[in-house]
Coordinates of C-alpha atoms in Angstrom, one line a residue:
Chain B
D754 CA 0.4 -4.9 15.5
I755 CA -2.3 -6.5 13.4
V756 CA -1.0 -9.6 11.5
M757 CA -2.6 -10.2 8.1
T758 CA -2.5 -13.7 6.5
Q759 CA -3.6 -14.8 3.2
S760 CA -4.5 -18.1 1.7
P761 CA -3.5 -19.7 -0.8
D762 CA 0.2 -18.5 -1.3
S763 CA -0.6 -19.0 -5.0
L764 CA -3.3 -20.4 -7.3
A765 CA -3.7 -21.3 -10.9
V766 CA -7.0 -21.0 -12.6
S767 CA -8.4 -21.6 -16.0
L768 CA -9.3 -18.7 -18.1
G769 CA -12.9 -17.8 -17.5
E770 CA -13.0 -19.6 -14.2
R771 CA -13.4 -18.2 -10.6
A772 CA -10.5 -17.3 -8.4
T773 CA -11.0 -16.9 -4.6
I774 CA -8.4 -15.4 -2.2
N775 CA -8.7 -15.3 1.3
C776 CA -7.4 -12.6 3.9
K777 CA -7.6 -12.9 7.6
S778 CA -6.7 -10.4 10.2
S779 CA -5.5 -11.1 13.7
Q780 CA -7.9 -8.4 15.2
S781 CA -11.2 -7.1 13.9
V782 CA -10.7 -4.2 11.5
L783 CA -14.4 -3.2 11.6
Y784 CA -14.8 0.2 13.0
S785 CA -18.0 0.3 15.0
S786 CA -18.7 4.0 14.8
N787 CA -19.2 3.9 11.0
N788 CA -19.5 0.2 10.4
K789 CA -16.7 0.2 7.9
N790 CA -14.1 -2.5 7.4
Y791 CA -10.7 -0.8 7.1
L792 CA -9.6 -3.4 4.6
A793 CA -8.3 -2.9 1.1
W794 CA -7.1 -5.0 -1.8
Y795 CA -4.4 -4.3 -4.2
Q796 CA -3.3 -5.9 -7.4
Q797 CA 0.5 -5.8 -8.4
K798 CA 1.4 -6.9 -11.8
T799 CA 5.1 -7.9 -12.5
G800 CA 7.1 -4.8 -12.8
Q801 CA 4.4 -2.4 -11.9
P802 CA 3.3 -0.6 -8.7
P803 CA 0.3 -1.7 -6.7
K804 CA -3.2 -0.7 -7.9
L805 CA -6.1 -0.3 -5.6
L806 CA -8.8 -2.7 -6.5
I807 CA -11.2 -2.8 -3.4
Y808 CA -11.6 -0.6 -0.4
W809 CA -14.0 -0.8 2.8
A810 CA -13.8 -4.5 2.0
S811 CA -16.3 -4.5 -0.7
T812 CA -16.3 -1.1 -2.6
R813 CA -14.8 -1.4 -6.1
E814 CA -12.5 1.4 -6.9
S815 CA -13.6 3.4 -10.0
G816 CA -12.5 1.7 -13.3
V817 CA -12.0 -1.7 -11.8
P818 CA -13.8 -4.4 -13.8
D819 CA -17.0 -5.9 -12.1
R820 CA -15.5 -9.3 -12.1
F821 CA -13.6 -8.2 -9.1
S822 CA -15.6 -8.4 -5.8
G823 CA -14.7 -8.1 -2.2
S824 CA -16.6 -9.5 0.9
G825 CA -16.3 -10.3 4.5
S826 CA -16.4 -8.5 7.8
G827 CA -14.5 -8.2 11.2
T828 CA -11.5 -10.6 10.6
D829 CA -12.2 -12.6 7.5
F830 CA -12.3 -11.4 3.9
T831 CA -12.5 -12.7 0.4
L832 CA -11.5 -11.4 -2.9
T833 CA -13.2 -12.9 -5.9
I834 CA -12.4 -12.8 -9.4
S835 CA -15.5 -14.2 -11.0
S836 CA -14.1 -14.9 -14.5
L837 CA -10.4 -14.9 -14.7
Q838 CA -8.9 -13.0 -17.6
A839 CA -5.4 -13.1 -18.9
E840 CA -4.6 -9.6 -17.6
D841 CA -5.5 -10.7 -14.0
V842 CA -2.2 -12.6 -13.7
A843 CA -0.7 -10.7 -10.7
V844 CA 0.0 -10.8 -7.0
Y845 CA -2.9 -9.7 -4.8
Y846 CA -2.4 -8.1 -1.3
C847 CA -4.9 -7.2 1.5
Q848 CA -4.1 -4.4 3.9
Q849 CA -5.6 -3.2 7.0
H850 CA -5.7 0.5 7.6
Y851 CA -7.5 0.3 10.9
S852 CA -4.5 0.6 13.1
I853 CA -1.0 1.8 12.8
P854 CA 1.4 0.2 11.8
F855 CA -0.9 -0.4 8.8
T856 CA 0.0 -4.0 7.5
F857 CA -0.2 -5.9 4.4
G858 CA -0.9 -9.7 3.8
P859 CA 2.0 -11.6 2.3
G860 CA 0.3 -11.7 -1.1
T861 CA -1.3 -14.3 -3.2
K862 CA 0.0 -15.1 -6.8
V863 CA -2.7 -15.8 -9.4
D864 CA -1.7 -17.5 -12.6
I865 CA -3.4 -19.1 -15.6
K866 CA -3.7 -22.9 -15.6
Chain F
E154 CA -2.1 14.0 -15.3
V155 CA -2.5 12.8 -11.8
Q156 CA 0.8 11.2 -10.8
L157 CA 3.5 10.6 -8.2
V158 CA 7.2 10.5 -9.2
E159 CA 9.8 9.3 -6.8
S160 CA 13.4 10.1 -7.0
G161 CA 16.7 10.0 -4.9
G162 CA 17.1 6.2 -4.7
G163 CA 20.7 4.6 -5.1
L164 CA 23.5 2.5 -3.7
V165 CA 24.6 3.6 -0.1
Q166 CA 26.9 1.9 2.5
P167 CA 25.4 0.5 5.7
G168 CA 25.3 3.3 8.3
G169 CA 24.8 5.9 5.4
S170 CA 22.0 8.3 4.6
L171 CA 19.7 8.9 1.7
R172 CA 16.8 11.3 1.1
L173 CA 14.0 10.2 -1.1
S174 CA 11.7 12.7 -2.8
C175 CA 8.1 12.2 -4.4
A176 CA 6.9 14.8 -6.7
A177 CA 3.0 15.2 -6.9
S178 CA 1.0 16.5 -9.8
G179 CA -2.5 16.8 -11.2
F180 CA -4.2 17.0 -7.7
T181 CA -4.3 19.2 -4.6
F182 CA -1.4 17.7 -2.8
S183 CA -2.0 19.9 0.4
S184 CA -5.3 18.2 1.0
Y185 CA -3.9 14.6 1.2
C186 CA -2.3 12.5 3.7
M187 CA 0.6 10.8 2.1
T188 CA 2.4 7.4 2.7
W189 CA 5.6 5.6 2.0
V190 CA 5.5 1.8 1.3
R191 CA 8.6 -0.3 0.5
Q192 CA 9.1 -3.6 -1.2
A193 CA 12.2 -5.7 -0.6
P194 CA 13.4 -7.6 -3.9
G195 CA 11.1 -10.3 -4.6
K196 CA 9.0 -9.8 -1.3
G197 CA 5.8 -8.1 -0.3
L198 CA 4.8 -4.7 0.6
E199 CA 5.6 -3.0 3.9
W200 CA 4.0 0.2 5.2
V201 CA 6.7 2.6 6.3
A202 CA 5.3 6.0 7.3
N203 CA 2.3 8.3 6.9
I204 CA 2.1 12.1 7.2
K205 CA -1.0 14.3 7.5
P206 CA -1.8 17.0 5.0
D207 CA -0.3 19.7 7.1
G208 CA 2.6 17.7 8.4
S209 CA 1.5 18.0 11.9
E210 CA 1.3 14.3 12.5
K211 CA 3.6 11.4 11.4
Y212 CA 3.6 7.7 12.0
Y213 CA 6.2 5.1 11.3
V214 CA 6.5 1.3 11.4
G215 CA 8.7 0.3 14.4
S216 CA 11.6 -0.9 12.4
V217 CA 12.4 2.6 11.0
K218 CA 11.5 4.6 14.2
G219 CA 14.2 7.0 15.0
R220 CA 16.2 6.5 11.7
F221 CA 13.7 7.7 9.2
T222 CA 11.8 11.0 9.0
V223 CA 8.9 11.8 6.7
S224 CA 8.3 15.4 5.7
R225 CA 6.5 17.4 3.0
D226 CA 6.6 20.8 1.3
N227 CA 3.2 21.6 0.2
A228 CA 4.5 24.7 -1.7
K229 CA 6.5 22.4 -3.8
N230 CA 4.0 19.5 -3.9
S231 CA 6.6 17.2 -2.6
L232 CA 6.9 14.5 -0.1
Y233 CA 10.3 13.4 1.4
L234 CA 11.8 10.4 3.3
Q235 CA 15.1 11.1 5.1
M236 CA 16.7 7.7 5.8
N237 CA 19.7 7.6 8.2
S238 CA 21.6 4.8 9.8
L239 CA 20.6 2.6 6.9
R240 CA 20.9 -1.1 7.2
A241 CA 21.0 -4.0 4.6
E242 CA 17.3 -4.8 5.6
D243 CA 16.2 -1.3 4.2
T244 CA 17.2 -2.3 0.7
A245 CA 13.9 -2.0 -1.1
L246 CA 12.0 -0.3 -3.8
Y247 CA 10.4 2.6 -2.1
Y248 CA 6.9 3.7 -3.2
C249 CA 5.2 7.0 -2.6
A250 CA 1.3 6.7 -2.3
R251 CA -1.7 8.9 -1.7
V252 CA -4.0 8.2 1.1
D253 CA -7.7 8.6 -0.1
L254 CA -9.2 11.9 0.9
G255 CA -10.8 11.8 4.3
S256 CA -8.5 10.5 6.9
I257 CA -5.0 9.2 7.5
Y258 CA -6.6 5.8 8.0
Y259 CA -7.8 5.4 4.5
H260 CA -6.8 3.2 1.6
L261 CA -4.0 4.2 -0.9
D262 CA -5.6 5.2 -4.1
L263 CA -2.5 6.6 -6.1
W264 CA 1.0 5.0 -6.4
G265 CA 4.1 6.1 -7.8
R266 CA 6.5 3.8 -9.6
G267 CA 9.0 3.6 -6.9
T268 CA 12.7 4.3 -6.5
L269 CA 15.2 1.6 -5.6
V270 CA 17.5 2.0 -2.6
T271 CA 20.3 -0.5 -2.1
V272 CA 22.2 -0.7 1.2
S273 CA 25.5 -2.5 0.6
S274 CA 29.1 -2.3 1.1

């Protein structure tokens, strides 16, 4: 199974400042035949289901604010919130959907400092 | 409105069974792979099972293989999860989610609100 790790476990950022979350997979999730990274990012606010933010490691889902961006390839990925807003307080999960069982990272909690 | 609504959760004793349902609306259910994801109280997300649009292929996480069965009824726009031999560690909020159009190996673009399963004596 591919193991997903995230760092940090939690972070507190001032409003308007940048938040950076890292995600690492134990094996590459880059599919060579289409050059796509099978890596997604989800946001989960308290009491709500997860919401898709980023897919293919860097493609923003429709309707997601452009302050959210994803980068990385192979085994190392980053979710960046360029200017943290109050509504961004949530837990963020990465997930690989390259091989079954699809696995999630443990989550990173983002709070306001 | 495009949505997924889960039902069927509840309190069950260890060793018991439960059948979860997920009603889809607002999209062509029969065209999409579907997924069950669970979240134990205060914990992270765990992928449980996937099923192809025609139900021909199903995949499970190792911890539920042989105990859980995913199925669907495209005529009723419904997804199911039959859970047998339940254990305390199966206690979780169970989400139904849609796999983005294209392949079973795609991201999850639509989620329900979940149904809570509690396994306890």
